Amino acid sequence: MMRVQMLGLCRFSYLGGRGFQVAHETLEERRAFLYHPERLARRWFWFETVTLPGLLAQTDPDFTLVLMTGPDLPEPWLSRLRELTEIMPQARLALVPPMEKHLDACLAAIAPHIEPGADVVGHFRQDDDDAVAVDYIRDARRDFAALRPLWERRRRLSCDYSRGLVLKAMRDGISVEPRMIYNAGAALTVYLPPDAQRSVMHFPHWKIGLSMPGVTMPGKAMFVRFLNHDNDSGAIGAGYRWEGDPAGWAGLLAERFRIDLEALDRAARDFGLPGADRPRWGL
């Protein structure tokens, strides 16, 4: 039986060059932006409230999540990431000094955690304010069995779970929109051989079809895309709505992602932030 390692990369306010749509003239300007105390407090809150619950509740706990940040991440956030690795068996902390080439930095973070004995590595990008459903790891590993003949053609393949929810945090709380999004980033798996010398970040999700064949699995809600004041881009991506009952969003978020919509809505109101000043934020 083939061994499919599931390996995620989560960048938590990593300080480095390139790789970001919010541009800064100098590394010091970027450090001041990323490490601003109020911003880091919000980022941790979203991470703890939106991202972590679904990961901690995975029905298949056999995965690795690399938490990538800089060695000078301010306290208490660096200590909190260390503490997370102690209580979450799947978490690994990668402290990567600032590197000009972002892809090299991402590969440096994940390379020590690739299983050389795996037959396939299912790479996934886990942004620190998005979420995957509690059965994402199970399905990504199980579905590969059906996709294997296609993967063997090029030894590269993407699998996109395209049905999800877009949450938007504004001054008046959280809005929920059901969306089918093509290769949203969240719940997108890139299957590569263990010796590929690539991370999931080497294949930009919005144009991944240039790099490999892909399969879309649209059946059930598998991701939450969370738009908030601190997004790097905040663009939703190509897609369209799917029909659902708004009265059921809270239940769906709780069941599939372990997200408490009422608590999230209350926090968004308390933060009192507008949408981000980005060209395509929320579009």
mmCIF file of C-alpha atoms in Angstrom:
data_model
loop_
_atom_site.group_PDB
_atom_site.id
_atom_site.type_symbol
_atom_site.label_atom_id
_atom_site.label_comp_id
_atom_site.label_asym_id
_atom_site.label_seq_id
_atom_site.Cartn_x
_atom_site.Cartn_y
_atom_site.Cartn_z
ATOM 1 C CA MET A 1 0.000 0.000 0.000
ATOM 2 C CA MET A 2 1.315 3.432 -0.941
ATOM 3 C CA ARG A 3 2.363 5.769 1.852
ATOM 4 C CA VAL A 4 0.878 9.252 1.330
ATOM 5 C CA GLN A 5 2.398 11.765 3.722
ATOM 6 C CA MET A 6 0.211 14.825 4.324
ATOM 7 C CA LEU A 7 2.431 17.852 4.891
ATOM 8 C CA GLY A 8 1.123 21.372 5.495
ATOM 9 C CA LEU A 9 2.916 24.723 5.587
ATOM 10 C CA CYS A 10 1.529 27.506 7.758
ATOM 11 C CA ARG A 11 3.354 30.848 7.646
ATOM 12 C CA PHE A 12 2.740 32.899 10.783
ATOM 13 C CA SER A 13 3.884 36.480 10.120
ATOM 14 C CA TYR A 14 7.097 35.253 8.485
ATOM 15 C CA LEU A 15 9.514 38.103 7.832
ATOM 16 C CA GLY A 16 11.289 37.802 4.497
ATOM 17 C CA GLY A 17 11.570 39.136 0.977
ATOM 18 C CA ARG A 18 9.058 38.691 -1.830
ATOM 19 C CA GLY A 19 6.109 36.337 -1.468
ATOM 20 C CA PHE A 20 3.759 39.124 -0.362
ATOM 21 C CA GLN A 21 1.352 41.440 -2.160
ATOM 22 C CA VAL A 22 1.626 44.150 0.494
ATOM 23 C CA ALA A 23 4.937 45.727 -0.520
ATOM 24 C CA HIS A 24 7.476 47.516 1.682
ATOM 25 C CA GLU A 25 10.590 49.435 0.700
ATOM 26 C CA THR A 26 12.827 47.881 3.356
ATOM 27 C CA LEU A 27 12.953 44.840 5.597
ATOM 28 C CA GLU A 28 12.615 47.128 8.607
ATOM 29 C CA GLU A 29 9.379 48.564 7.249
ATOM 30 C CA ARG A 30 8.044 45.058 6.758
ATOM 31 C CA ARG A 31 9.152 44.059 10.260
ATOM 32 C CA ALA A 32 7.321 47.049 11.732
ATOM 33 C CA PHE A 33 4.178 46.105 9.772
ATOM 34 C CA LEU A 34 4.222 42.369 10.518
ATOM 35 C CA TYR A 35 5.235 42.682 14.157
ATOM 36 C CA HIS A 36 2.942 45.538 15.148
ATOM 37 C CA PRO A 37 1.544 44.458 18.546
ATOM 38 C CA GLU A 38 -2.129 44.990 17.674
ATOM 39 C CA ARG A 39 -1.761 43.176 14.369
ATOM 40 C CA LEU A 40 -0.071 40.162 15.991
ATOM 41 C CA ALA A 41 -2.776 40.005 18.657
ATOM 42 C CA ARG A 42 -5.443 39.885 15.951
ATOM 43 C CA ARG A 43 -3.523 37.318 13.913
ATOM 44 C CA TRP A 44 -3.205 35.017 16.884
ATOM 45 C CA PHE A 45 -6.887 35.382 17.696
ATOM 46 C CA TRP A 46 -7.948 34.464 14.143
ATOM 47 C CA PHE A 47 -5.429 31.588 14.095
ATOM 48 C CA GLU A 48 -6.738 30.224 17.396
ATOM 49 C CA THR A 49 -10.410 30.765 16.576
ATOM 50 C CA VAL A 50 -10.636 29.984 12.850
ATOM 51 C CA THR A 51 -7.694 27.805 11.835
ATOM 52 C CA LEU A 52 -6.732 25.569 14.733
ATOM 53 C CA PRO A 53 -10.086 24.038 15.774
ATOM 54 C CA GLY A 54 -10.570 22.094 12.541
ATOM 55 C CA LEU A 55 -6.950 20.937 12.465
ATOM 56 C CA LEU A 56 -7.100 19.706 16.039
ATOM 57 C CA ALA A 57 -10.285 17.782 15.242
ATOM 58 C CA GLN A 58 -9.067 15.983 12.087
ATOM 59 C CA THR A 59 -10.621 12.538 11.753
ATOM 60 C CA ASP A 60 -7.275 11.340 10.360
ATOM 61 C CA PRO A 61 -4.606 12.746 12.701
ATOM 62 C CA ASP A 62 -1.713 11.453 10.576
ATOM 63 C CA PHE A 63 -0.320 14.679 9.152
ATOM 64 C CA THR A 64 2.467 17.195 9.748
ATOM 65 C CA LEU A 65 1.930 20.952 9.990
ATOM 66 C CA VAL A 66 5.039 23.114 9.735
ATOM 67 C CA LEU A 67 4.614 26.454 11.512
ATOM 68 C CA MET A 68 6.979 28.830 9.745
ATOM 69 C CA THR A 69 8.011 32.118 11.318
ATOM 70 C CA GLY A 70 11.097 34.196 12.004
ATOM 71 C CA PRO A 71 13.437 33.649 14.963
ATOM 72 C CA ASP A 72 12.745 37.225 16.116
ATOM 73 C CA LEU A 73 8.953 36.911 16.247
ATOM 74 C CA PRO A 74 8.022 38.955 19.342
ATOM 75 C CA GLU A 75 6.819 37.449 22.567
ATOM 76 C CA PRO A 76 4.451 36.115 23.687
ATOM 77 C CA TRP A 77 3.672 34.850 20.180
ATOM 78 C CA LEU A 78 6.881 32.882 19.653
ATOM 79 C CA SER A 79 6.397 31.109 22.975
ATOM 80 C CA ARG A 80 2.785 30.383 22.069
ATOM 81 C CA LEU A 81 3.886 28.703 18.856
ATOM 82 C CA ARG A 82 6.381 26.622 20.854
ATOM 83 C CA GLU A 83 3.629 25.670 23.299
ATOM 84 C CA LEU A 84 1.409 24.642 20.401
ATOM 85 C CA THR A 85 4.033 22.136 19.225
ATOM 86 C CA GLU A 86 3.922 20.600 22.710
ATOM 87 C CA ILE A 87 0.156 20.055 22.726
ATOM 88 C CA MET A 88 -0.395 19.368 19.007
ATOM 89 C CA PRO A 89 1.539 16.246 17.950
ATOM 90 C CA GLN A 90 1.399 17.198 14.277
ATOM 91 C CA ALA A 91 2.940 20.674 14.700
ATOM 92 C CA ARG A 92 6.582 21.455 13.938
ATOM 93 C CA LEU A 93 8.162 24.881 14.423
ATOM 94 C CA ALA A 94 10.475 26.180 11.676
ATOM 95 C CA LEU A 95 12.376 29.366 12.571
ATOM 96 C CA VAL A 96 13.636 30.716 9.262
ATOM 97 C CA PRO A 97 15.781 33.876 9.172
ATOM 98 C CA PRO A 98 14.762 36.497 6.597
ATOM 99 C CA MET A 99 15.538 35.251 3.090
ATOM 100 C CA GLU A 100 15.187 37.303 -0.062
ATOM 101 C CA LYS A 101 13.694 34.430 -2.065
ATOM 102 C CA HIS A 102 10.451 33.402 -0.422
ATOM 103 C CA LEU A 103 10.243 30.030 -2.179
ATOM 104 C CA ASP A 104 13.683 29.094 -0.869
ATOM 105 C CA ALA A 105 12.555 30.038 2.640
ATOM 106 C CA CYS A 106 9.426 27.880 2.358
ATOM 107 C CA LEU A 107 11.434 24.915 1.112
ATOM 108 C CA ALA A 108 13.919 25.363 3.952
ATOM 109 C CA ALA A 109 10.997 25.202 6.391
ATOM 110 C CA ILE A 110 9.442 21.988 5.098
ATOM 111 C CA ALA A 111 12.437 20.034 3.775
ATOM 112 C CA PRO A 112 13.451 18.565 7.171
ATOM 113 C CA HIS A 113 9.926 17.204 7.615
ATOM 114 C CA ILE A 114 9.498 15.369 4.320
ATOM 115 C CA GLU A 115 9.420 11.616 4.839
ATOM 116 C CA PRO A 116 12.011 10.156 2.428
ATOM 117 C CA GLY A 117 10.274 6.797 2.674
ATOM 118 C CA ALA A 118 6.893 8.142 1.576
ATOM 119 C CA ASP A 119 5.668 7.209 -1.879
ATOM 120 C CA VAL A 120 3.831 10.502 -2.307
ATOM 121 C CA VAL A 121 3.712 13.747 -0.339
ATOM 122 C CA GLY A 122 0.388 15.577 -0.251
ATOM 123 C CA HIS A 123 1.464 19.177 0.237
ATOM 124 C CA PHE A 124 -1.048 21.750 1.428
ATOM 125 C CA ARG A 125 -0.895 25.435 2.231
ATOM 126 C CA GLN A 126 -2.601 26.393 5.492
ATOM 127 C CA ASP A 127 -2.922 30.142 5.842
ATOM 128 C CA ASP A 128 -3.129 31.214 9.478
ATOM 129 C CA ASP A 129 -6.611 32.681 9.098
ATOM 130 C CA ASP A 130 -8.288 30.081 6.853
ATOM 131 C CA ALA A 131 -9.680 26.667 7.800
ATOM 132 C CA VAL A 132 -10.136 23.157 6.447
ATOM 133 C CA ALA A 133 -12.912 20.756 7.361
ATOM 134 C CA VAL A 134 -12.340 18.059 9.948
ATOM 135 C CA ASP A 135 -12.174 15.326 7.273
ATOM 136 C CA TYR A 136 -9.814 17.127 4.887
ATOM 137 C CA ILE A 137 -6.748 15.018 5.706
ATOM 138 C CA ARG A 138 -8.736 11.779 5.522
ATOM 139 C CA ASP A 139 -10.270 12.647 2.168
ATOM 140 C CA ALA A 140 -7.055 13.999 0.635
ATOM 141 C CA ARG A 141 -5.275 10.753 1.492
ATOM 142 C CA ARG A 142 -8.187 8.474 0.553
ATOM 143 C CA ASP A 143 -9.006 10.238 -2.721
ATOM 144 C CA PHE A 144 -5.422 9.909 -3.908
ATOM 145 C CA ALA A 145 -6.019 6.180 -4.361
ATOM 146 C CA ALA A 146 -8.558 6.973 -7.084
ATOM 147 C CA LEU A 147 -6.336 9.690 -8.575
ATOM 148 C CA ARG A 148 -3.129 7.660 -8.634
ATOM 149 C CA PRO A 149 -3.215 6.711 -12.361
ATOM 150 C CA LEU A 150 -3.462 10.391 -13.276
ATOM 151 C CA TRP A 151 -0.659 11.313 -10.849
ATOM 152 C CA GLU A 152 1.653 8.702 -12.365
ATOM 153 C CA ARG A 153 1.531 10.399 -15.769
ATOM 154 C CA ARG A 154 3.617 13.366 -14.567
ATOM 155 C CA ARG A 155 4.181 12.637 -10.879
ATOM 156 C CA ARG A 156 2.470 15.931 -10.172
ATOM 157 C CA LEU A 157 -1.219 16.412 -9.459
ATOM 158 C CA SER A 158 -3.509 18.853 -7.700
ATOM 159 C CA CYS A 159 -6.798 18.033 -5.996
ATOM 160 C CA ASP A 160 -9.109 20.960 -5.327
ATOM 161 C CA TYR A 161 -11.967 20.729 -2.840
ATOM 162 C CA SER A 162 -13.825 23.677 -4.314
ATOM 163 C CA ARG A 163 -16.918 24.080 -2.114
ATOM 164 C CA GLY A 164 -16.546 26.318 0.906
ATOM 165 C CA LEU A 165 -17.605 29.377 2.834
ATOM 166 C CA VAL A 166 -16.192 32.891 2.683
ATOM 167 C CA LEU A 167 -16.360 34.760 5.981
ATOM 168 C CA LYS A 168 -15.813 38.499 5.957
ATOM 169 C CA ALA A 169 -14.999 40.464 9.110
ATOM 170 C CA MET A 170 -16.219 44.060 9.161
ATOM 171 C CA ARG A 171 -17.144 46.655 11.778
ATOM 172 C CA ASP A 172 -20.675 45.249 11.982
ATOM 173 C CA GLY A 173 -19.615 41.628 12.400
ATOM 174 C CA ILE A 174 -19.182 38.551 10.217
ATOM 175 C CA SER A 175 -20.897 37.916 6.911
ATOM 176 C CA VAL A 176 -21.084 34.412 5.407
ATOM 177 C CA GLU A 177 -21.151 33.642 1.687
ATOM 178 C CA PRO A 178 -21.225 30.119 0.237
ATOM 179 C CA ARG A 179 -18.778 29.963 -2.659
ATOM 180 C CA MET A 180 -17.396 27.529 -5.172
ATOM 181 C CA ILE A 181 -13.826 28.788 -5.694
ATOM 182 C CA TYR A 182 -11.370 27.292 -8.135
ATOM 183 C CA ASN A 183 -8.082 26.439 -6.391
ATOM 184 C CA ALA A 184 -8.733 28.781 -3.483
ATOM 185 C CA GLY A 185 -5.552 27.744 -1.699
ATOM 186 C CA ALA A 186 -7.282 26.324 1.353
ATOM 187 C CA ALA A 187 -8.090 22.597 0.930
ATOM 188 C CA LEU A 188 -5.964 22.402 -2.226
ATOM 189 C CA THR A 189 -3.562 19.455 -2.213
ATOM 190 C CA VAL A 190 -0.479 19.185 -4.422
ATOM 191 C CA TYR A 191 0.808 15.609 -4.688
ATOM 192 C CA LEU A 192 4.550 15.337 -5.387
ATOM 193 C CA PRO A 193 7.242 12.693 -4.947
ATOM 194 C CA PRO A 194 9.317 13.160 -1.783
ATOM 195 C CA ASP A 195 12.442 14.098 -3.779
ATOM 196 C CA ALA A 196 10.722 16.863 -5.771
ATOM 197 C CA GLN A 197 12.610 19.692 -4.010
ATOM 198 C CA ARG A 198 9.457 21.782 -4.143
ATOM 199 C CA SER A 199 6.963 23.116 -1.624
ATOM 200 C CA VAL A 200 3.290 23.839 -2.209
ATOM 201 C CA MET A 201 4.276 27.514 -2.551
ATOM 202 C CA HIS A 202 6.236 26.777 -5.737
ATOM 203 C CA PHE A 203 2.913 26.388 -7.549
ATOM 204 C CA PRO A 204 0.765 29.556 -7.288
ATOM 205 C CA HIS A 205 -2.747 28.309 -6.642
ATOM 206 C CA TRP A 206 -4.443 30.756 -9.032
ATOM 207 C CA LYS A 207 -2.493 29.394 -12.024
ATOM 208 C CA ILE A 208 -1.688 25.876 -10.907
ATOM 209 C CA GLY A 209 -3.021 24.456 -14.171
ATOM 210 C CA LEU A 210 0.157 25.695 -15.860
ATOM 211 C CA SER A 211 2.178 23.272 -13.738
ATOM 212 C CA MET A 212 0.172 20.064 -13.474
ATOM 213 C CA PRO A 213 -3.125 18.308 -14.171
ATOM 214 C CA GLY A 214 -5.815 18.836 -11.572
ATOM 215 C CA VAL A 215 -9.017 17.310 -10.266
ATOM 216 C CA THR A 216 -11.945 19.150 -8.675
ATOM 217 C CA MET A 217 -13.942 17.594 -5.837
ATOM 218 C CA PRO A 218 -17.014 19.811 -5.317
ATOM 219 C CA GLY A 219 -19.198 17.632 -3.124
ATOM 220 C CA LYS A 220 -19.078 19.101 0.392
ATOM 221 C CA ALA A 221 -17.908 22.220 2.182
ATOM 222 C CA MET A 222 -14.203 21.695 2.774
ATOM 223 C CA PHE A 223 -12.712 25.146 3.375
ATOM 224 C CA VAL A 224 -13.307 28.494 5.028
ATOM 225 C CA ARG A 225 -11.719 31.529 3.422
ATOM 226 C CA PHE A 226 -11.589 34.276 6.028
ATOM 227 C CA LEU A 227 -11.336 37.892 4.889
ATOM 228 C CA ASN A 228 -10.184 40.364 7.502
ATOM 229 C CA HIS A 229 -8.340 43.654 7.888
ATOM 230 C CA ASP A 230 -4.908 41.979 7.947
ATOM 231 C CA ASN A 231 -5.143 39.872 4.780
ATOM 232 C CA ASP A 232 -2.185 40.112 2.433
ATOM 233 C CA SER A 233 -4.518 40.235 -0.586
ATOM 234 C CA GLY A 234 -8.055 39.375 0.465
ATOM 235 C CA ALA A 235 -9.160 38.451 -3.062
ATOM 236 C CA ILE A 236 -11.764 35.682 -3.069
ATOM 237 C CA GLY A 237 -10.799 34.212 -6.439
ATOM 238 C CA ALA A 238 -12.671 32.911 -9.460
ATOM 239 C CA GLY A 239 -15.938 31.127 -8.719
ATOM 240 C CA TYR A 240 -19.621 31.533 -7.944
ATOM 241 C CA ARG A 241 -22.170 31.102 -5.174
ATOM 242 C CA TRP A 242 -23.836 27.866 -4.171
ATOM 243 C CA GLU A 243 -27.263 27.845 -2.595
ATOM 244 C CA GLY A 244 -27.676 27.210 1.098
ATOM 245 C CA ASP A 245 -29.837 28.194 4.035
ATOM 246 C CA PRO A 246 -28.315 31.146 5.931
ATOM 247 C CA ALA A 247 -29.960 29.860 9.103
ATOM 248 C CA GLY A 248 -27.729 26.805 8.849
ATOM 249 C CA TRP A 249 -24.344 28.517 8.530
ATOM 250 C CA ALA A 250 -23.605 28.482 12.257
ATOM 251 C CA GLY A 251 -24.356 24.760 12.435
ATOM 252 C CA LEU A 252 -22.296 23.961 9.354
ATOM 253 C CA LEU A 253 -19.318 25.949 10.637
ATOM 254 C CA ALA A 254 -19.513 24.229 14.009
ATOM 255 C CA GLU A 255 -19.890 20.726 12.569
ATOM 256 C CA ARG A 256 -17.422 20.877 9.692
ATOM 257 C CA PHE A 257 -14.812 23.343 11.018
ATOM 258 C CA ARG A 258 -15.410 23.608 14.787
ATOM 259 C CA ILE A 259 -15.808 27.380 14.331
ATOM 260 C CA ASP A 260 -18.065 29.281 16.741
ATOM 261 C CA LEU A 261 -19.719 31.852 14.460
ATOM 262 C CA GLU A 262 -21.315 33.781 17.322
ATOM 263 C CA ALA A 263 -17.976 34.215 19.107
ATOM 264 C CA LEU A 264 -16.258 35.192 15.856
ATOM 265 C CA ASP A 265 -18.963 37.742 15.080
ATOM 266 C CA ARG A 266 -18.649 39.248 18.534
ATOM 267 C CA ALA A 267 -14.861 39.519 18.180
ATOM 268 C CA ALA A 268 -15.123 41.215 14.784
ATOM 269 C CA ARG A 269 -17.449 43.827 16.283
ATOM 270 C CA ASP A 270 -15.063 44.352 19.202
ATOM 271 C CA PHE A 271 -12.101 44.835 16.841
ATOM 272 C CA GLY A 272 -14.211 47.357 14.899
ATOM 273 C CA LEU A 273 -12.056 47.208 11.773
ATOM 274 C CA PRO A 274 -12.998 48.134 8.197
ATOM 275 C CA GLY A 275 -12.102 46.038 5.198
ATOM 276 C CA ALA A 276 -8.461 46.062 4.151
ATOM 277 C CA ASP A 277 -7.069 48.675 1.776
ATOM 278 C CA ARG A 278 -6.273 46.173 -0.971
ATOM 279 C CA PRO A 279 -7.231 46.504 -4.674
ATOM 280 C CA ARG A 280 -9.338 43.326 -4.806
ATOM 281 C CA TRP A 281 -10.184 42.764 -1.135
ATOM 282 C CA GLY A 282 -13.469 40.891 -0.933
ATOM 283 C CA LEU A 283 -13.810 40.439 -4.698
#
